[in-house]
Coordinates of C-alpha atoms in Angstrom, one line a residue:
M1 CA 108.0 100.6 118.3
L2 CA 104.5 102.0 117.4
T3 CA 102.9 100.1 114.6
H4 CA 101.2 101.5 111.6
S5 CA 99.4 98.5 110.5
T6 CA 96.0 99.4 111.2
R7 CA 96.3 103.0 110.0
R8 CA 97.4 101.5 106.7
W9 CA 94.4 99.2 106.7
L10 CA 92.0 101.9 107.4
A11 CA 93.7 104.5 104.8
G12 CA 93.3 102.2 102.0
L13 CA 89.5 101.7 102.6
G14 CA 88.9 103.8 99.6
V15 CA 90.8 101.5 97.3
A16 CA 89.2 98.7 96.0
G17 CA 91.4 95.7 97.3
A18 CA 92.7 97.2 100.5
F19 CA 93.2 94.2 102.6
V20 CA 94.3 93.7 106.2
A21 CA 97.6 92.0 106.4
A22 CA 96.5 89.0 108.6
S23 CA 94.2 88.1 105.5
A24 CA 97.4 86.9 103.8
S25 CA 99.7 85.8 106.9
P26 CA 98.9 82.1 106.3
A27 CA 99.9 81.8 102.9
V28 CA 103.0 84.3 103.6
A29 CA 104.1 82.5 106.5
A30 CA 104.4 79.4 104.4
A31 CA 106.1 81.2 101.5
K32 CA 108.9 82.4 104.0
E33 CA 110.6 79.2 103.6
A34 CA 111.3 79.9 99.9
P35 CA 112.0 83.7 99.3
L36 CA 110.3 85.9 96.5
E37 CA 107.2 83.4 96.4
L38 CA 103.8 84.9 94.7
G39 CA 100.7 84.5 96.6
V40 CA 97.2 85.1 95.6
Y41 CA 93.6 85.1 96.9
F42 CA 90.2 85.4 95.0
N43 CA 86.7 85.3 96.9
D44 CA 84.4 82.8 96.6
T45 CA 81.5 84.3 94.8
T46 CA 77.8 83.6 94.6
L47 CA 76.0 85.1 91.3
A48 CA 72.4 85.6 90.8
A49 CA 71.2 83.9 87.5
G50 CA 70.1 86.2 85.1
S51 CA 71.8 89.3 86.6
E52 CA 74.9 91.0 85.2
G53 CA 77.2 89.4 87.7
K54 CA 79.7 90.8 90.1
I55 CA 83.2 92.5 89.5
D56 CA 86.1 91.4 91.5
S57 CA 90.2 91.3 91.4
P58 CA 92.6 88.7 93.0
L59 CA 94.5 89.7 96.2
M60 CA 98.3 89.4 95.4
F61 CA 101.2 89.4 97.8
A62 CA 104.7 88.3 98.0
S63 CA 107.0 86.7 100.5
E64 CA 109.3 89.5 100.7
P65 CA 109.0 93.0 99.4
V66 CA 109.7 93.0 95.6
V67 CA 109.3 95.4 92.6
V68 CA 107.2 93.2 89.9
E69 CA 107.1 94.4 86.2
G70 CA 105.0 92.5 83.8
L71 CA 102.8 90.6 86.3
T72 CA 100.3 88.3 85.1
V73 CA 97.1 87.0 86.0
T74 CA 95.4 84.1 84.4
Y75 CA 91.9 83.2 84.9
D76 CA 90.9 79.5 84.1
Y77 CA 87.2 79.2 84.2
T78 CA 87.0 76.0 82.1
D79 CA 85.0 74.2 85.0
L80 CA 82.1 77.0 84.3
D81 CA 81.8 76.2 80.9
G82 CA 78.5 77.4 79.6
I83 CA 77.6 78.8 83.2
V84 CA 79.7 81.7 83.7
Q85 CA 81.6 84.5 81.3
V86 CA 84.8 85.9 82.7
T87 CA 85.8 89.1 81.0
R88 CA 88.1 92.2 81.5
D89 CA 86.6 95.0 83.3
T90 CA 88.6 98.0 84.1
G91 CA 92.5 98.8 85.0
G92 CA 95.7 99.1 83.0
S93 CA 95.9 95.4 82.4
E94 CA 96.1 94.1 78.7
C95 CA 94.0 90.7 78.4
E96 CA 93.4 88.3 76.0
S97 CA 91.8 84.8 75.8
P98 CA 94.3 82.4 74.1
K99 CA 91.3 79.4 74.5
A100 CA 87.6 79.0 75.6
G101 CA 87.5 79.3 79.3
V102 CA 90.6 81.2 79.8
L103 CA 91.6 84.7 80.2
V104 CA 95.2 86.0 80.5
C105 CA 95.8 89.4 81.8
T106 CA 99.2 91.4 82.1
D107 CA 100.0 94.7 83.6
P108 CA 103.1 96.5 81.7
F109 CA 103.6 98.7 84.8
E110 CA 106.0 98.2 87.9
I111 CA 104.1 97.2 91.2
D112 CA 105.3 97.1 94.5
L113 CA 104.5 93.8 96.3
D114 CA 105.1 92.4 99.9
E115 CA 103.3 90.6 102.8
W116 CA 100.2 93.0 102.3
A117 CA 97.8 91.9 99.9
Y118 CA 97.5 94.3 97.0
G119 CA 94.4 94.6 95.1
G120 CA 92.4 96.6 92.7
L121 CA 94.1 95.5 89.7
F122 CA 93.2 92.8 87.0
E123 CA 89.5 93.1 87.8
V124 CA 87.2 90.9 85.8
A125 CA 83.4 90.6 85.6
M126 CA 82.0 87.1 86.3
T127 CA 78.5 87.0 84.3
P128 CA 75.9 84.1 84.5
T129 CA 75.3 82.6 80.9
A130 CA 71.5 82.5 80.0
K131 CA 71.9 78.7 80.7
A132 CA 73.0 79.6 84.1
A133 CA 70.5 78.0 86.8
D134 CA 70.1 78.3 90.5
G135 CA 72.2 75.2 91.9
D136 CA 75.0 75.5 89.4
T137 CA 78.6 75.4 90.7
G138 CA 81.9 75.4 89.2
V139 CA 85.8 76.6 90.2
L140 CA 87.5 79.6 88.8
K141 CA 91.5 78.9 89.1
V142 CA 93.3 82.3 89.4
T143 CA 97.2 82.0 88.9
V144 CA 99.4 85.0 89.4
S145 CA 102.9 85.0 87.8
A146 CA 106.1 87.1 87.1
E147 CA 109.3 86.3 85.7
G148 CA 112.0 85.2 88.5
L149 CA 109.2 84.6 90.9
T150 CA 107.4 81.2 92.0
S151 CA 103.8 81.2 90.7
A152 CA 100.8 80.6 92.7
S153 CA 97.3 79.7 92.4
H154 CA 94.0 79.8 94.1
S155 CA 90.9 78.0 93.5
A156 CA 87.8 79.9 94.0
K157 CA 84.0 78.6 94.4
I158 CA 81.4 80.2 92.0
R159 CA 78.0 79.4 92.6
I160 CA 74.9 80.5 90.8
G161 CA 71.9 81.2 92.9
E162 CA 68.5 82.9 92.6
G163 CA 68.2 86.5 92.4
V164 CA 66.7 88.1 95.2
D165 CA 66.8 92.1 96.5
L166 CA 67.4 92.4 100.4
A167 CA 67.2 95.9 101.4
A168 CA 67.2 97.9 104.3
P169 CA 65.8 101.4 105.4
G170 CA 67.3 104.4 103.5
V171 CA 66.9 107.0 106.7
E172 CA 69.3 105.8 109.6
A173 CA 68.0 105.8 113.1
M174 CA 68.8 108.8 115.5
V175 CA 69.3 108.2 119.2
S176 CA 70.8 109.3 122.1
A177 CA 72.3 108.1 125.4
A178 CA 74.9 109.2 128.0
P179 CA 78.0 107.2 128.6
G180 CA 76.7 103.8 130.3
G181 CA 73.3 104.2 129.2
K182 CA 71.0 102.0 127.4
F183 CA 69.1 102.4 124.3
S184 CA 67.6 100.3 121.2
A185 CA 67.6 100.8 117.4
P186 CA 65.7 99.2 114.6
L187 CA 67.0 96.2 112.7
T188 CA 64.9 96.2 109.5
L189 CA 65.0 93.9 106.4
S190 CA 62.8 94.5 103.3
N191 CA 62.5 92.5 100.2
A192 CA 62.5 94.9 97.7
G193 CA 62.5 92.3 94.7
E194 CA 60.0 90.0 93.3
T195 CA 61.5 86.7 94.7
T196 CA 60.9 85.3 98.2
A197 CA 64.0 85.4 100.5
K198 CA 64.9 82.5 102.5
G199 CA 66.5 83.5 105.3
A200 CA 69.1 86.6 105.7
V201 CA 72.3 87.6 107.8
A202 CA 73.1 90.8 109.2
I203 CA 76.7 91.9 109.3
F204 CA 77.6 94.8 111.7
D205 CA 80.0 97.6 111.8
L206 CA 79.7 99.3 115.3
D207 CA 81.9 102.0 116.8
Y208 CA 83.8 100.8 119.9
A209 CA 81.4 102.5 122.3
I210 CA 78.3 100.8 120.8
R211 CA 78.0 97.4 122.6
P212 CA 75.1 95.0 122.8
D213 CA 73.0 95.0 126.1
K214 CA 71.6 91.5 125.6
Q215 CA 73.1 88.5 123.9
Y216 CA 71.1 86.2 121.3
S217 CA 72.0 82.7 120.2
N218 CA 71.5 83.3 116.8
C219 CA 74.1 86.0 116.8
T220 CA 77.8 86.1 117.4
Y221 CA 80.2 88.1 119.2
E222 CA 83.6 88.7 119.9
D223 CA 85.5 90.4 122.7
G224 CA 81.9 91.9 123.7
R225 CA 81.0 93.3 120.5
L226 CA 78.2 92.5 118.2
L227 CA 79.1 91.0 114.5
T228 CA 76.5 89.0 113.0
C229 CA 72.7 88.0 113.4
A230 CA 71.5 85.2 111.1
F231 CA 67.8 84.7 110.4
S232 CA 65.9 82.1 109.0
E233 CA 63.0 83.6 108.6
V234 CA 61.2 83.5 105.0
T235 CA 60.5 87.3 103.6
A236 CA 58.1 87.5 100.8
A237 CA 58.2 89.8 98.1
G238 CA 57.5 93.4 99.3
E239 CA 57.6 92.1 103.1
T240 CA 59.4 93.9 105.8
R241 CA 60.6 92.4 108.9
S242 CA 62.1 94.3 112.1
A243 CA 63.5 93.9 115.5
A244 CA 64.5 96.2 118.0
V245 CA 67.9 95.4 119.2
P246 CA 69.1 96.4 122.5
Y247 CA 72.6 98.2 123.2
V248 CA 74.4 100.0 125.8
L249 CA 77.3 102.8 125.6
G250 CA 80.4 102.0 127.2
K251 CA 80.9 103.8 130.4
D252 CA 84.3 105.1 128.7
T253 CA 82.6 106.4 125.8
Y254 CA 83.6 110.0 125.1
A255 CA 81.1 112.5 125.6
P256 CA 79.9 114.9 124.3
G257 CA 80.3 113.6 120.6
S258 CA 78.5 110.8 118.4
D259 CA 79.1 107.3 117.6
Y260 CA 77.9 105.3 114.8
G261 CA 76.7 102.0 113.8
Y262 CA 75.7 100.2 110.6
Y263 CA 74.5 96.7 109.5
N264 CA 74.6 95.1 105.9
W265 CA 72.4 92.3 104.7
M266 CA 73.8 89.3 103.1
T267 CA 71.7 86.2 101.7
P268 CA 72.9 82.9 103.6
A269 CA 75.0 81.7 100.4
E270 CA 76.9 85.3 100.6
F271 CA 77.6 85.0 104.0
E272 CA 79.0 81.6 103.6
D273 CA 81.4 83.0 100.7
F274 CA 82.4 85.9 103.2
S275 CA 83.1 83.4 106.0
T276 CA 85.2 81.7 104.1
Y277 CA 87.5 84.8 103.4
L278 CA 87.4 85.8 107.0
Q279 CA 88.6 82.2 107.7
A280 CA 91.4 82.4 105.0
G281 CA 92.8 85.4 106.8
G282 CA 92.6 83.9 110.3
Y283 CA 89.7 86.0 111.2
S284 CA 86.6 84.7 113.6
I285 CA 83.2 85.4 112.9
G286 CA 82.4 85.4 116.8
Q287 CA 80.8 82.9 119.0
P288 CA 77.2 82.3 119.2
G289 CA 75.6 84.3 122.2
K290 CA 74.1 82.9 125.3
G291 CA 70.5 83.8 125.4
S292 CA 67.1 83.6 123.4
V293 CA 67.0 83.7 119.4
L294 CA 66.4 87.3 118.0
T295 CA 63.5 87.0 115.5
L296 CA 62.2 89.4 112.9
P297 CA 58.5 89.7 113.2
T298 CA 56.0 90.6 110.5
V299 CA 53.2 89.1 108.6
P300 CA 53.7 85.5 107.8
S301 CA 54.6 84.7 104.3
K302 CA 53.2 82.0 102.3
A303 CA 56.0 81.6 99.9
S304 CA 59.0 79.5 99.7
A305 CA 62.6 80.2 98.6
R306 CA 65.2 78.0 96.6
S307 CA 68.7 76.8 97.5
F308 CA 71.4 79.3 96.8
Q309 CA 70.4 82.9 96.4
A310 CA 72.5 86.0 95.8
D311 CA 71.5 89.6 95.9
T312 CA 71.1 91.5 92.8
D313 CA 71.4 95.1 94.6
P314 CA 73.8 95.2 97.2
M315 CA 74.0 99.0 97.3
N316 CA 70.6 99.2 99.1
N317 CA 71.7 96.6 101.8
W318 CA 73.0 99.2 104.1
S319 CA 71.5 101.2 107.1
G320 CA 72.5 102.1 110.8
M321 CA 72.1 104.6 113.5
T322 CA 73.7 107.7 114.7
V323 CA 73.9 107.8 118.7
K324 CA 74.2 111.3 120.1
V325 CA 76.3 110.9 123.0
T326 CA 75.0 113.4 126.1
G327 CA 76.9 114.4 129.1
K328 CA 80.6 115.3 129.6
N329 CA 83.3 112.4 129.8
G330 CA 86.6 113.4 128.7
A331 CA 90.1 112.2 128.4
D332 CA 93.4 113.0 130.0
L333 CA 96.2 112.2 127.5
V334 CA 99.7 112.3 129.2
A335 CA 102.8 112.9 127.4
I336 CA 105.5 110.2 128.3
G337 CA 109.3 111.1 128.2
D338 CA 112.4 109.2 129.0
K339 CA 115.7 109.4 130.9
L340 CA 118.6 107.9 129.3
T341 CA 122.5 107.6 129.9
G342 CA 125.3 106.8 127.6
K343 CA 128.8 107.7 126.7
A344 CA 129.9 109.5 123.7
G345 CA 129.6 107.3 120.6
D346 CA 126.7 105.0 122.2
V347 CA 123.3 104.8 120.7
V348 CA 120.6 105.0 123.2
T349 CA 116.9 104.3 122.6
A350 CA 114.4 106.8 123.9
T351 CA 111.0 105.2 124.5
V352 CA 108.5 108.1 124.1
G353 CA 104.6 108.7 123.5
V354 CA 101.6 109.2 125.2
R355 CA 98.7 107.5 127.8
N356 CA 95.2 107.7 128.2
D357 CA 94.3 108.3 131.7
G358 CA 90.9 108.3 130.9
P359 CA 88.1 108.3 132.1
A360 CA 87.3 108.0 128.3
A361 CA 88.6 106.1 125.5
L362 CA 89.3 108.0 122.3
D363 CA 88.3 106.3 119.1
F364 CA 89.0 108.1 115.5
G365 CA 88.4 104.5 113.8
R366 CA 85.7 105.9 111.4
G367 CA 87.6 108.5 110.1
G368 CA 91.1 106.8 110.4
S369 CA 92.3 110.1 112.2
P370 CA 95.0 109.8 114.9
V371 CA 94.0 110.4 118.5
T372 CA 96.9 113.2 118.8
K373 CA 100.0 114.5 117.6
I374 CA 103.2 113.6 119.1
D375 CA 106.1 116.3 118.7
I376 CA 109.6 115.3 119.5
A377 CA 112.6 117.8 120.2
V378 CA 116.0 115.9 119.9
P379 CA 118.2 116.4 123.0
A380 CA 121.4 118.8 122.5
G381 CA 124.4 116.5 122.0
T382 CA 122.6 113.7 120.3
T383 CA 121.6 112.9 116.9
A384 CA 118.4 111.0 116.0
V385 CA 119.8 107.7 113.9
E386 CA 116.8 105.3 114.0
V387 CA 113.4 106.7 113.5
P388 CA 110.1 104.8 112.9
E389 CA 108.1 105.2 109.8
V390 CA 105.3 106.9 111.8
C391 CA 107.5 109.9 112.4
A392 CA 108.3 112.7 110.0
P393 CA 111.0 115.5 110.3
L394 CA 109.0 118.6 111.4
N395 CA 109.9 122.1 110.4
G396 CA 107.9 124.6 112.4
D397 CA 104.6 123.0 111.9
Q398 CA 105.0 121.2 108.5
Q399 CA 105.5 117.7 108.6
D400 CA 108.2 116.4 105.8
W401 CA 105.8 113.5 104.5
E402 CA 108.3 112.6 101.9
N403 CA 111.0 111.6 104.2
L404 CA 109.0 109.6 107.0
G405 CA 111.4 107.8 109.3
K406 CA 114.5 109.9 107.9
P407 CA 117.3 110.2 110.6
G408 CA 119.3 113.4 111.4
A409 CA 116.3 115.8 111.9
K410 CA 116.1 118.0 114.9
N411 CA 112.3 118.0 115.3
Y412 CA 109.7 115.3 114.5
R413 CA 106.3 114.8 114.5
C414 CA 104.9 111.2 115.2
Y415 CA 101.2 109.8 114.8
P416 CA 99.9 107.2 117.1
D417 CA 97.1 104.9 115.9
I418 CA 93.4 105.6 115.8
F419 CA 92.3 104.2 118.9
I420 CA 93.4 104.5 122.5
G421 CA 91.7 102.9 125.5
V422 CA 91.8 104.2 129.2
G423 CA 95.0 103.3 130.7
E424 CA 96.7 102.3 127.2
E425 CA 100.1 103.7 126.3
Q426 CA 101.3 104.2 122.6
T427 CA 105.1 104.7 122.4
V428 CA 107.8 105.2 119.4
E429 CA 111.1 104.4 120.1
I430 CA 113.9 106.8 118.9
G431 CA 117.5 105.6 118.4
L432 CA 119.9 108.6 119.7
K433 CA 123.6 108.8 119.1
I434 CA 125.5 110.6 121.9
D435 CA 127.7 112.7 119.9
K436 CA 128.8 114.6 123.1
V437 CA 128.1 114.1 126.6
I438 CA 126.2 117.2 127.9
P439 CA 124.9 116.8 131.5
N440 CA 121.2 117.1 131.6
A441 CA 120.8 117.5 127.9
Q442 CA 117.1 117.9 127.4
G443 CA 114.7 117.1 124.5
T444 CA 111.0 117.2 124.7
V445 CA 107.9 115.3 124.1
T446 CA 104.7 117.4 123.5
I447 CA 101.3 115.9 122.7
N448 CA 98.2 117.7 121.4
A449 CA 100.1 120.1 119.5
K450 CA 97.6 122.0 117.5
C451 CA 95.5 119.0 117.4
E452 CA 92.7 119.3 115.0
C453 CA 91.2 115.7 116.1
E454 CA 87.5 115.8 115.4
G455 CA 85.5 114.7 118.3
F456 CA 88.4 115.6 120.8
T457 CA 88.3 119.0 121.8
E458 CA 90.0 119.4 125.2
D459 CA 92.5 117.6 127.3
L460 CA 91.3 117.2 130.7
K461 CA 95.0 118.2 131.9
P462 CA 97.0 120.2 129.5
A463 CA 99.6 120.7 131.8
N464 CA 100.8 116.9 131.4
D465 CA 100.9 117.2 127.8
V466 CA 104.6 118.1 127.5
A467 CA 107.5 115.6 129.1
K468 CA 111.3 115.5 128.9
I469 CA 113.9 113.7 127.4
L470 CA 116.9 113.6 129.5
V471 CA 120.1 112.1 128.5
N472 CA 122.7 111.9 131.3
A473 CA 120.5 113.5 133.6
A474 CA 122.3 114.6 137.1
G475 CA 120.8 115.5 140.5
G476 CA 117.7 113.6 140.4
Q477 CA 116.2 115.1 137.1
G478 CA 113.4 113.0 135.7
G479 CA 112.2 112.2 132.2
G480 CA 108.5 112.1 133.2
D481 CA 106.5 108.8 132.4
G482 CA 109.1 107.2 130.6
G483 CA 109.3 103.2 130.4
A484 CA 106.2 102.6 128.5
L485 CA 105.6 99.3 126.3
P486 CA 105.0 100.0 123.0
I487 CA 101.7 98.7 121.9
T488 CA 100.9 95.8 119.3
G489 CA 98.1 97.5 117.2
Q490 CA 95.6 94.7 117.9
S491 CA 93.1 96.8 120.1
T492 CA 92.9 99.2 116.9
G493 CA 92.3 96.2 114.3
L494 CA 89.5 95.2 116.8
I495 CA 88.1 98.7 116.8
A496 CA 88.1 99.0 113.1
G497 CA 85.4 96.5 112.7
I498 CA 84.4 93.8 110.4
G499 CA 82.9 96.5 108.1
A500 CA 86.7 97.0 106.8
L501 CA 86.7 93.6 105.9
L502 CA 83.3 93.5 103.9
L503 CA 84.9 96.3 101.9
A504 CA 87.9 94.2 101.1
A505 CA 86.2 91.5 100.4
G506 CA 84.3 93.4 97.8
V507 CA 80.7 94.0 99.1
G508 CA 81.2 97.3 100.9
G509 CA 81.2 99.9 98.7
Y510 CA 78.5 102.1 100.7
L511 CA 80.5 101.8 103.5
V512 CA 83.2 103.9 102.0
A513 CA 81.1 107.0 102.5
K514 CA 80.1 106.1 106.0
R515 CA 83.7 105.7 107.1
R516 CA 84.7 109.0 105.8
R517 CA 82.0 111.0 108.0
T518 CA 84.9 112.4 109.9
R519 CA 88.1 113.9 108.6
F520 CA 91.6 114.3 110.3
V521 CA 93.4 117.6 109.3
A522 CA 97.3 117.3 109.7

């Protein structure tokens, strides 16, 4: 069955606290032994001394789906007495402080929890006090509880650092290349503050098509994708450093079109917080590259820096590039049908969907759009009794979103994931009950039905966009390209990139606008 985890992840990018399921999986796996346990995670955070601090919310989940009323979150920051003040920020929760160093917040409304971490509620502001100084550390213990459920706690490390203002250019680079072509784009760091910055880490969010042309030992990579680069250079106030990073477009890049890449600057201490967050979710920050050191050259600085540092204005840390893809490199999407046999009363499973015969991969990850529509007409003499939640009943060209996965309709529209590589198949499984045996009962699978997918304007071979679903075929009738394996969703999770994790960690607000550059109209 086609998974929709990645689509749910990307669809939630605009909501603070949208969190990939894998981030909760270690705790959930343990909780399975004791059903209806709660789980909670709160990010380690480095705050700049003398700043307004940062706002964050816990990520909450349950070992099994449950509706919770009166969910309570307790913030115990007594370990940070005199260093940090924790106060309610926004949301519908009601908060009180029963004693110094403790804040208790309760939400009066019903909340649906499951293995997906739920965030955006119980937001609090963590503000350094006037006594807070660079190097101070402490623990913020966050406990989530509800009546009838086992409570859970998580201790987050809170540090005080020196405030710096790392900045990236406000104007994105514009480059062009053909599939397989090489190009370079600037990676630029400026110190927009008054305090010297000791080191910086760039976090990359690159479309699938944009791949590194060279590896560096101070950068990390995963499955051929550039993830991070760490720099030890000291950058004085007002100084700017820059390097040209070499890239290459994949030969399977769709053309003509556009691809996008972005990077975000963090201080080393903030990157350490972010790395802890990734490790808690079972994610890798990548492996060091095999090559020389990538440097950020500029005029030598005479200043020095202190221990922990935190960025006072993270909204100016983002920049990137737009790659205009030239030439022509299309994709042939092929409808996958199936051939089934059974007697009256049997429930048979039709595995149907789409395959990409290339030569280009299709990647709509930045806009969260599916690559195509899959319309299914149920064969005569059968009833759809098992329907996945990625399929909606279809009436004419109107899909019924309120009844996703509802059995009994004659027609359905299903949506595959946001990325489909060359040779990849994406399928759904529809359980069909044979009400009456009709020889050569026929249904259809139609892809690209009135598709308004931005960036994919033409299927190379539209003649194979329709396949048959045959039940009890006779005389050698075939069902098209049936028999495909369902996809796992792992590739799309990879394509979504580290940028989504940045946002989920509370440091990627600027990324929301970037990922909404494209839009899918259903």
